[in-house]
């Protein structure tokens, strides 16, 4: 490997130098106690709080958003807020281990379907119960695990901190700016690997602020953050000093790393000939469904859930690995047309935003071209609804658009019959297994009883969200995030392995999130009382920027005194 390889500019350290520095840093990492590692996390949190405003300004500049607009709330919540939550969860896990306890001590554990164990990770404390009232998240184990086994294994690499895992390469994402930092922390703490983080070129302007935030880790040689294009990324993957690769991106990028690019790479993949000489984990997105269970809804329910599904698609303009791409409705639902009318209205009225991610316009145009007669265009063609695609074979079911394109398909039946058809469609027809959303009236869920529970258990997705967006699972630091287990290098789909997982649990299968069907105060009429207003991540939330900034400040320094301002801002939204 040539030592002349540069990261960005002529005076940047060579790749060889970076790896050598990290090798020395690995020796330092092996000597650090759990208490010293907690101190590093505290330093990281404090630096992030100081530079959170700068982070959001740079993020808005990259995405061409007005920092004062409601859309800037997405950058506060999916950026510094999400990272602060991850830091706090890891710090608490280290404190438990340092005190000789399991990180799972104090968390409610209960049986889950199919011989699984469920750990409730949200709400975690009284602040969760207030700020996310009505939301829950449970991490499900793999079948056959026991509660005692989960407790004893929790902690992963931090149970033996002196046994380091070498140098890991993290290939960062270009869409949500907390992904790469959170992946870096997971490599450090779950696997005891020091990290070379290569930013996605879209996020290169984040380098200065991330360098300030991670200064404590950088100074000790535990982390190096670099920029560069495909050539540098390829050289880093192939470097003999890199022991492991983690990528957040597309399955196409993953396959090029594992088998090589172009026709030769595809031929190797077909033969099962792996070119990569080191292990790789990945989070690769996919075609995420939102399944609407038919029931009797009010007009306000139709409008609110249309906003909810518009958010699942249009948050970050659709450039999310778990952006909903296929809306599954019952063709026998009497309110189907009313609901689709409300959805069109939500698509039309959502705040306009630039298409910052490369190729977005071309992918929208291709979706329209591939679906003549059923494509509805909004915002001058910048948003697309495909109505209604037959539930057979369609490119919208096989290929992630990574753009503001939502396909609608109808399946016959109601009740248990519909659930069975929806399960088979989602599991067998759609590419990927990262996340699935379910929307159902609480009365309908109660009526279905065990059939609804079985339906959730049968969905083969890494995060399943009921009356919530799977993005809530991403924001829940103690939840797991990643594809449903079982994918292979030849057929990676949504990836291999998990991240986040602030409790450092082993043997997990999925996270199940639940939220309120209606916001406060209408929630009292569903039989499931919640104080939660319209969530600040909704694209229709008018005070999302202010609420996101307040939530970020709270995540850094939780305080009762900060709560009234958050509630007041959220309710005005």
XYZ file of C-alpha atoms in Angstrom:
573
model
C 0.000 0.000 0.000
C 1.463 3.318 -1.052
C 2.232 5.748 1.723
C 1.498 8.622 -0.659
C -2.249 8.064 -0.470
C -3.835 11.254 0.867
C -7.130 11.881 2.620
C -8.049 15.207 1.010
C -5.177 17.688 0.704
C -1.465 17.350 0.024
C -0.567 17.890 3.680
C -2.967 15.243 4.991
C -1.514 12.162 6.688
C -1.123 9.146 4.437
C -3.336 6.122 4.898
C -0.349 4.173 6.233
C 0.303 6.881 8.821
C -3.327 6.962 9.897
C -3.383 3.218 10.437
C -0.085 3.298 12.315
C -1.438 6.016 14.618
C -4.551 3.956 15.275
C -2.457 0.876 16.053
C -0.740 2.880 18.768
C -4.116 4.171 19.886
C -5.351 0.600 20.202
C -2.652 -0.028 22.787
C -3.859 3.001 24.722
C -7.489 1.865 24.440
C -6.576 -1.499 25.959
C -5.203 0.195 29.072
C -8.159 2.488 29.739
C -10.444 1.499 32.604
C -14.215 1.645 32.323
C -14.114 4.776 34.450
C -11.607 6.423 32.102
C -13.760 5.470 29.125
C -16.754 7.082 30.824
C -14.696 10.227 31.271
C -14.039 10.244 27.529
C -17.778 9.973 26.881
C -18.393 12.894 29.248
C -15.823 14.953 27.350
C -17.501 13.965 24.085
C -20.926 15.002 25.379
C -19.665 18.359 26.605
C -17.942 19.080 23.293
C -21.071 18.134 21.368
C -23.198 20.454 23.485
C -20.783 23.324 22.835
C -20.777 22.751 19.093
C -24.376 21.587 18.516
C -25.382 24.911 16.980
C -22.425 24.818 14.601
C -23.305 21.202 13.706
C -26.862 22.199 12.733
C -25.692 25.247 10.764
C -23.330 23.098 8.693
C -25.982 20.396 8.230
C -28.516 22.961 7.012
C -25.963 24.399 4.613
C -25.287 20.939 3.141
C -29.011 20.293 2.713
C -29.737 23.882 1.626
C -32.231 24.464 4.438
C -32.969 27.738 6.182
C -31.580 27.265 9.735
C -34.564 29.240 11.026
C -37.184 27.126 9.270
C -39.174 24.307 10.850
C -37.210 21.840 8.694
C -34.058 22.603 10.695
C -35.714 20.635 13.491
C -34.864 17.457 11.600
C -31.172 18.323 11.856
C -31.348 19.023 15.600
C -33.244 15.807 16.370
C -31.504 13.404 13.974
C -28.122 14.996 14.655
C -26.893 16.213 18.067
C -29.990 14.984 19.930
C -29.611 11.418 18.648
C -25.868 11.357 19.343
C -26.269 12.733 22.869
C -28.775 9.985 23.604
C -26.307 7.361 22.417
C -23.512 8.830 24.531
C -25.690 8.861 27.648
C -26.820 5.261 27.158
C -23.252 3.991 26.717
C -22.075 5.914 29.768
C -24.809 4.328 31.908
C -23.843 0.884 30.603
C -20.210 1.422 31.554
C -21.243 2.632 35.004
C -23.249 -0.547 35.580
C -20.397 -2.778 34.461
C -17.906 -0.843 36.558
C -20.127 -1.398 39.595
C -20.275 -5.148 38.926
C -23.855 -5.063 37.669
C -25.456 -6.072 34.387
C -26.469 -3.151 32.152
C -29.892 -4.865 32.014
C -30.460 -4.692 35.773
C -33.615 -2.732 36.463
C -35.051 -3.139 32.961
C -38.379 -4.993 32.770
C -38.027 -8.333 30.967
C -41.008 -10.327 29.741
C -41.770 -13.260 27.440
C -42.199 -12.447 23.743
C -43.769 -14.664 21.068
C -41.816 -17.647 19.756
C -39.675 -18.328 22.806
C -38.132 -14.857 22.826
C -37.446 -12.435 25.676
C -38.422 -8.764 25.440
C -36.494 -6.047 27.285
C -38.394 -2.779 27.652
C -35.917 -0.001 26.863
C -38.420 2.865 26.468
C -39.537 4.474 28.682
C -36.321 4.175 30.651
C -36.883 6.841 33.300
C -39.381 9.460 34.445
C -38.183 11.933 31.810
C -38.931 9.410 29.050
C -42.410 8.923 30.511
C -43.025 12.659 30.291
C -41.310 13.600 27.030
C -42.351 10.479 25.086
C -45.579 9.718 26.872
C -47.400 6.889 25.130
C -44.306 5.526 23.375
C -42.658 2.213 24.232
C -39.789 0.216 22.751
C -38.908 -3.403 23.451
C -35.799 -5.224 22.244
C -36.628 -8.843 21.400
C -34.029 -11.549 21.768
C -33.447 -14.337 19.304
C -35.660 -17.385 19.924
C -34.347 -19.642 22.674
C -32.563 -16.974 24.696
C -33.289 -16.671 28.395
C -33.639 -13.577 30.552
C -30.714 -14.682 32.688
C -28.582 -15.265 29.620
C -29.334 -11.789 28.278
C -28.383 -10.184 31.581
C -25.103 -12.072 31.857
C -24.018 -11.315 28.275
C -24.947 -7.599 28.272
C -21.880 -5.424 27.874
C -20.238 -7.098 24.850
C -16.686 -5.801 24.431
C -16.783 -3.755 27.621
C -16.919 -6.922 29.704
C -13.270 -7.477 28.766
C -12.030 -3.989 27.859
C -8.399 -5.057 27.721
C -9.110 -7.384 24.759
C -9.169 -5.012 21.826
C -10.452 -5.805 18.347
C -7.960 -4.040 16.106
C -8.676 -1.168 13.722
C -12.129 -0.763 12.242
C -13.002 1.229 9.125
C -16.361 3.001 9.246
C -17.687 4.184 5.886
C -20.098 6.919 6.862
C -23.554 7.693 5.524
C -24.399 10.840 3.583
C -27.953 11.446 4.739
C -28.384 11.504 8.548
C -25.384 13.087 10.196
C -25.496 11.234 13.520
C -25.112 7.862 11.787
C -21.344 7.950 11.288
C -20.571 9.167 14.860
C -22.922 6.571 16.366
C -21.383 3.824 14.230
C -17.957 4.965 15.416
C -19.004 4.707 19.065
C -20.473 1.256 18.478
C -17.210 0.012 17.005
C -15.309 1.414 19.977
C -17.566 0.123 22.733
C -19.337 -2.962 21.388
C -16.305 -4.408 19.614
C -13.353 -2.635 21.294
C -12.029 -1.454 17.922
C -10.359 1.894 17.352
C -11.798 3.620 14.307
C -10.843 5.178 11.014
C -14.007 7.055 10.041
C -14.236 8.020 6.369
C -16.984 10.534 5.779
C -19.325 10.310 2.843
C -18.318 13.066 0.384
C -21.698 14.745 0.883
C -20.812 15.277 4.537
C -17.233 16.493 4.026
C -18.139 19.958 5.395
C -18.907 18.241 8.718
C -15.224 17.365 9.220
C -14.270 20.476 11.252
C -17.168 20.200 13.693
C -16.827 16.426 14.095
C -13.118 16.870 14.752
C -13.953 19.275 17.590
C -16.619 16.963 18.995
C -14.347 13.893 18.945
C -11.213 15.762 20.011
C -10.814 13.700 23.201
C -10.787 10.434 21.244
C -8.626 11.883 18.471
C -5.988 13.160 20.904
C -5.515 9.630 22.291
C -5.254 8.080 18.829
C -8.548 6.211 19.195
C -10.311 7.839 16.250
C -9.239 9.364 12.971
C -11.767 11.187 10.770
C -10.955 11.635 7.096
C -12.512 12.673 3.823
C -11.932 11.324 0.365
C -13.598 9.697 -2.595
C -13.997 6.182 -3.912
C -10.265 5.750 -4.493
C -9.388 6.456 -0.869
C -12.277 4.349 0.401
C -11.183 1.392 -1.728
C -7.601 1.715 -0.542
C -8.726 1.849 3.090
C -10.897 -1.252 2.683
C -7.977 -3.155 1.167
C -5.337 -1.933 3.634
C -3.643 -4.753 5.504
C -3.879 -2.793 8.767
C -7.682 -2.584 8.688
C -9.261 -5.506 10.553
C -12.954 -4.848 10.007
C -15.232 -2.782 7.774
C -18.616 -1.282 8.618
C -20.665 0.485 5.957
C -23.914 2.399 6.037
C -25.066 2.855 2.468
C -26.553 0.966 -0.448
C -26.444 -2.746 -1.112
C -24.711 -1.888 -4.395
C -21.823 -0.287 -2.496
C -21.680 -3.245 -0.112
C -21.522 -5.760 -2.946
C -18.785 -3.775 -4.705
C -16.685 -3.919 -1.523
C -17.253 -7.634 -0.961
C -17.048 -8.917 -4.546
C -15.496 -6.060 -6.514
C -17.144 -3.549 -8.858
C -18.735 -3.963 -12.259
C -19.477 -7.086 -14.215
C -16.544 -8.979 -12.740
C -17.842 -8.301 -9.242
C -21.322 -9.476 -10.135
C -19.892 -12.634 -11.642
C -17.940 -13.313 -8.441
C -21.078 -12.712 -6.412
C -22.989 -15.221 -8.524
C -20.237 -17.772 -7.894
C -19.978 -16.908 -4.209
C -16.325 -15.841 -4.531
C -15.666 -13.236 -1.855
C -12.917 -10.757 -2.691
C -12.855 -8.990 0.689
C -10.311 -10.515 3.063
C -11.812 -9.230 6.339
C -15.207 -9.258 8.054
C -17.812 -6.636 7.223
C -21.016 -5.447 8.891
C -23.527 -3.203 7.222
C -26.753 -1.205 7.347
C -28.094 -0.930 3.815
C -31.651 0.362 3.799
C -34.289 -1.282 1.650
C -37.919 -0.994 0.609
C -39.785 -0.239 3.834
C -43.534 -0.842 4.056
C -46.231 0.963 5.985
C -49.177 -1.377 6.543
C -52.509 0.288 7.292
C -54.811 -2.129 9.113
C -58.416 -1.382 8.122
C -60.715 -0.064 10.846
C -63.239 2.653 11.552
C -61.451 6.006 11.700
C -62.680 9.550 12.271
C -61.971 12.314 9.743
C -59.300 13.696 12.073
C -57.736 10.231 12.300
C -57.526 10.085 8.517
C -55.888 13.509 8.376
C -53.445 12.874 11.236
C -52.304 9.482 9.969
C -51.919 10.914 6.462
C -49.497 13.462 7.973
C -47.798 10.600 9.820
C -47.229 8.595 6.631
C -46.191 11.711 4.717
C -43.560 12.176 7.444
C -42.387 8.576 7.073
C -41.746 9.339 3.407
C -40.806 13.035 3.293
C -38.634 13.429 6.398
C -35.208 14.444 5.063
C -36.916 14.542 1.658
C -37.044 10.754 1.525
C -33.281 10.284 1.855
C -33.612 7.893 4.797
C -32.785 4.204 4.864
C -36.145 3.586 6.569
C -38.218 6.070 4.603
C -41.519 4.339 3.867
C -41.650 3.340 0.209
C -44.687 1.065 -0.097
C -48.019 1.854 1.526
C -50.093 -1.312 1.924
C -53.839 -0.787 2.339
C -56.869 -3.048 2.207
C -58.683 -2.778 -1.104
C -61.813 -3.721 0.867
C -61.454 -0.904 3.417
C -64.512 1.375 3.083
C -62.394 4.398 4.008
C -59.529 3.689 1.623
C -60.377 6.451 -0.855
C -60.916 8.991 1.930
C -57.531 8.079 3.348
C -55.745 8.383 -0.001
C -57.393 11.772 -0.514
C -55.986 12.903 2.856
C -52.570 11.522 1.904
C -52.522 13.469 -1.368
C -53.345 16.613 0.591
C -50.496 15.951 3.041
C -48.077 15.401 0.150
C -49.187 18.591 -1.544
C -49.005 20.783 1.567
C -45.727 19.565 3.096
C -43.091 22.286 3.257
C -40.965 22.513 0.100
C -37.283 21.653 0.321
C -34.300 21.276 -2.028
C -33.397 17.885 -3.459
C -29.850 17.891 -2.094
C -29.058 14.196 -2.513
C -27.470 13.383 -5.909
C -29.748 11.714 -8.440
C -33.008 12.423 -6.592
C -34.685 14.171 -9.531
C -33.685 11.427 -11.936
C -35.071 8.732 -9.641
C -38.368 10.578 -9.285
C -38.581 10.956 -13.066
C -37.807 7.264 -13.548
C -40.591 6.316 -11.109
C -43.057 8.370 -13.134
C -41.848 6.917 -16.434
C -42.037 3.345 -15.130
C -45.636 3.834 -13.930
C -47.585 5.608 -16.681
C -51.112 6.583 -15.765
C -50.818 5.962 -12.021
C -48.096 8.442 -11.000
C -49.252 11.627 -9.276
C -46.667 14.405 -9.114
C -46.465 17.122 -6.483
C -44.236 20.167 -5.982
C -43.440 20.328 -9.696
C -42.541 16.657 -9.901
C -40.281 16.715 -6.828
C -42.624 14.310 -4.982
C -44.348 11.299 -6.458
C -47.257 9.087 -5.380
C -47.727 5.877 -7.353
C -51.421 4.877 -7.153
C -52.275 1.984 -7.154
C -49.660 -0.586 -8.087
C -50.878 -4.190 -8.384
C -49.380 -6.385 -5.675
C -47.278 -8.426 -8.089
C -43.746 -7.786 -9.293
C -42.831 -4.108 -9.612
C -39.605 -2.138 -9.496
C -41.006 -0.115 -6.576
C -41.067 -3.328 -4.532
C -37.537 -4.363 -5.476
C -35.485 -1.161 -5.648
C -35.035 1.498 -2.990
C -35.723 4.882 -4.590
C -33.968 6.968 -1.894
C -36.115 9.852 -3.050
C -39.578 11.271 -2.258
C -41.451 8.463 -4.030
C -44.234 6.521 -2.273
C -45.989 3.570 -3.895
C -49.485 2.474 -2.872
C -50.708 -1.086 -3.265
C -53.961 -2.731 -2.220
C -54.493 -6.216 -0.819
C -57.909 -7.826 -0.396
C -59.412 -8.722 2.940
C -59.969 -7.347 6.408
C -59.164 -8.542 9.903
C -56.994 -11.640 10.211
C -57.243 -12.316 6.466
C -55.690 -8.944 5.636
C -52.957 -9.356 8.238
C -51.877 -12.681 6.765
C -51.774 -11.274 3.236
C -49.883 -8.172 4.377
C -47.312 -10.287 6.231
C -46.660 -12.496 3.210
C -46.412 -9.458 0.899
C -43.981 -7.555 3.142
C -41.798 -10.572 3.882
C -41.700 -12.089 0.409
C -42.199 -9.316 -2.159
C -40.274 -6.352 -0.731
C -36.483 -6.042 -0.756
C -34.813 -5.474 2.585
C -35.695 -6.045 6.214
C -34.637 -2.878 8.028
C -37.955 -1.470 9.178
C -41.726 -1.906 8.840
C -44.445 0.482 10.033
C -47.950 -0.534 11.068
C -50.891 1.823 11.584
C -53.938 0.456 13.384
C -56.727 1.856 15.551
C -56.416 0.603 19.154
C -59.975 -0.694 18.953
C -59.002 -2.755 15.906
C -55.921 -4.122 17.662
C -57.975 -5.126 20.693
C -60.495 -6.851 18.460
C -57.799 -8.814 16.664
C -56.159 -9.842 19.945
C -53.679 -12.695 19.507
C -53.903 -12.405 15.721
C -52.381 -8.923 15.897
C -49.614 -10.084 18.229
C -48.808 -12.940 15.861
C -48.804 -10.488 12.932
C -46.107 -8.333 14.584
C -44.047 -11.409 15.453
C -44.269 -12.739 11.892
C -42.941 -9.564 10.251
C -39.261 -10.211 9.506
C -37.852 -6.734 10.082
C -35.161 -5.363 12.365
C -37.510 -2.682 13.702
C -41.293 -2.885 13.677
C -43.184 0.248 14.679
C -46.871 0.223 15.579
C -48.541 3.644 15.326
C -45.075 5.139 15.244
C -42.396 5.592 12.628
C -39.427 3.241 12.768
C -37.340 6.401 13.021
C -38.353 6.436 16.695
C -36.400 3.187 17.010
C -33.385 4.934 15.493
C -33.690 7.719 18.078
C -34.033 5.276 20.989
C -30.426 4.858 22.080
C -30.979 1.629 24.017
C -32.837 -0.024 21.142
C -31.081 -2.075 18.486
C -30.804 -0.849 14.914
C -30.147 -2.996 11.878
C -31.608 -5.570 9.539
C -33.449 -8.695 10.605
C -30.765 -11.335 11.236
C -29.917 -14.021 8.723
C -28.642 -12.195 5.636
C -25.492 -13.361 3.897
C -22.677 -11.655 2.014
C -24.192 -12.889 -1.256
C -27.650 -11.595 -0.362
C -27.074 -8.794 2.136
C -30.422 -7.011 1.573
C -30.602 -4.526 4.495
C -27.291 -5.582 5.964
C -25.545 -7.756 8.503
C -25.202 -6.906 12.184
C -26.626 -4.159 14.392
C -25.569 -0.788 15.803
C -26.722 1.687 18.506
C -27.762 -0.858 21.177
C -26.635 1.313 24.081
C -27.101 -1.560 26.539
C -24.614 -3.613 24.470
C -26.948 -6.598 24.339
C -26.034 -9.807 22.555
C -28.356 -12.292 20.858
C -30.992 -9.775 19.770
C -33.385 -10.087 16.864
C -35.438 -6.901 16.568
C -36.891 -3.833 18.252
C -40.653 -3.315 18.504
C -41.792 0.298 18.950
C -45.302 1.407 19.849
C -46.805 4.894 19.829
C -50.152 6.648 20.249
C -52.685 6.400 17.424
C -53.945 9.902 18.214
C -52.153 12.904 19.727
C -53.226 14.573 22.951
C -55.986 15.489 23.748
C -57.883 13.257 21.273
C -55.898 10.271 22.546
C -58.216 9.952 25.539
C -60.962 8.699 23.229
C -59.034 5.628 22.047
C -58.855 3.953 25.438
C -55.091 4.490 25.568
C -54.429 7.798 27.269
C -51.291 9.699 26.258
C -50.059 13.243 26.783
C -48.005 13.210 23.574
C -48.785 16.044 21.131
C -47.970 15.974 17.421
C -44.367 14.644 17.425
C -41.659 17.189 16.602
C -40.269 14.949 13.841
C -43.514 15.327 11.859
C -42.900 17.314 8.671
C -45.999 19.350 9.596
C -44.704 20.394 13.042
C -44.550 24.200 13.000
C -42.081 24.628 15.885
C -39.836 21.651 15.127
C -36.632 23.725 15.033
C -37.191 25.338 18.423
C -38.413 22.077 19.957
C -35.437 20.166 18.527
C -32.995 22.703 19.951
C -34.637 22.490 23.389
C -34.668 18.685 23.300
C -30.974 18.667 22.419
C -30.138 20.913 25.360
C -32.168 18.605 27.606
C -30.438 15.463 26.284
C -27.102 17.004 27.210
C -28.184 18.090 30.707
C -31.526 16.616 31.782
C -33.297 18.936 34.213
C -36.822 19.417 35.495
C -36.402 23.129 34.829
C -36.043 22.512 31.078
C -39.291 20.556 30.718
C -41.867 23.409 30.685
C -40.154 25.098 27.741
C -40.069 21.839 25.767
C -43.742 21.123 26.414
C -44.773 24.673 25.512
C -42.822 24.586 22.250
C -44.051 21.104 21.295
C -47.704 21.994 21.945
C -47.431 25.111 19.757
C -46.352 22.839 16.883
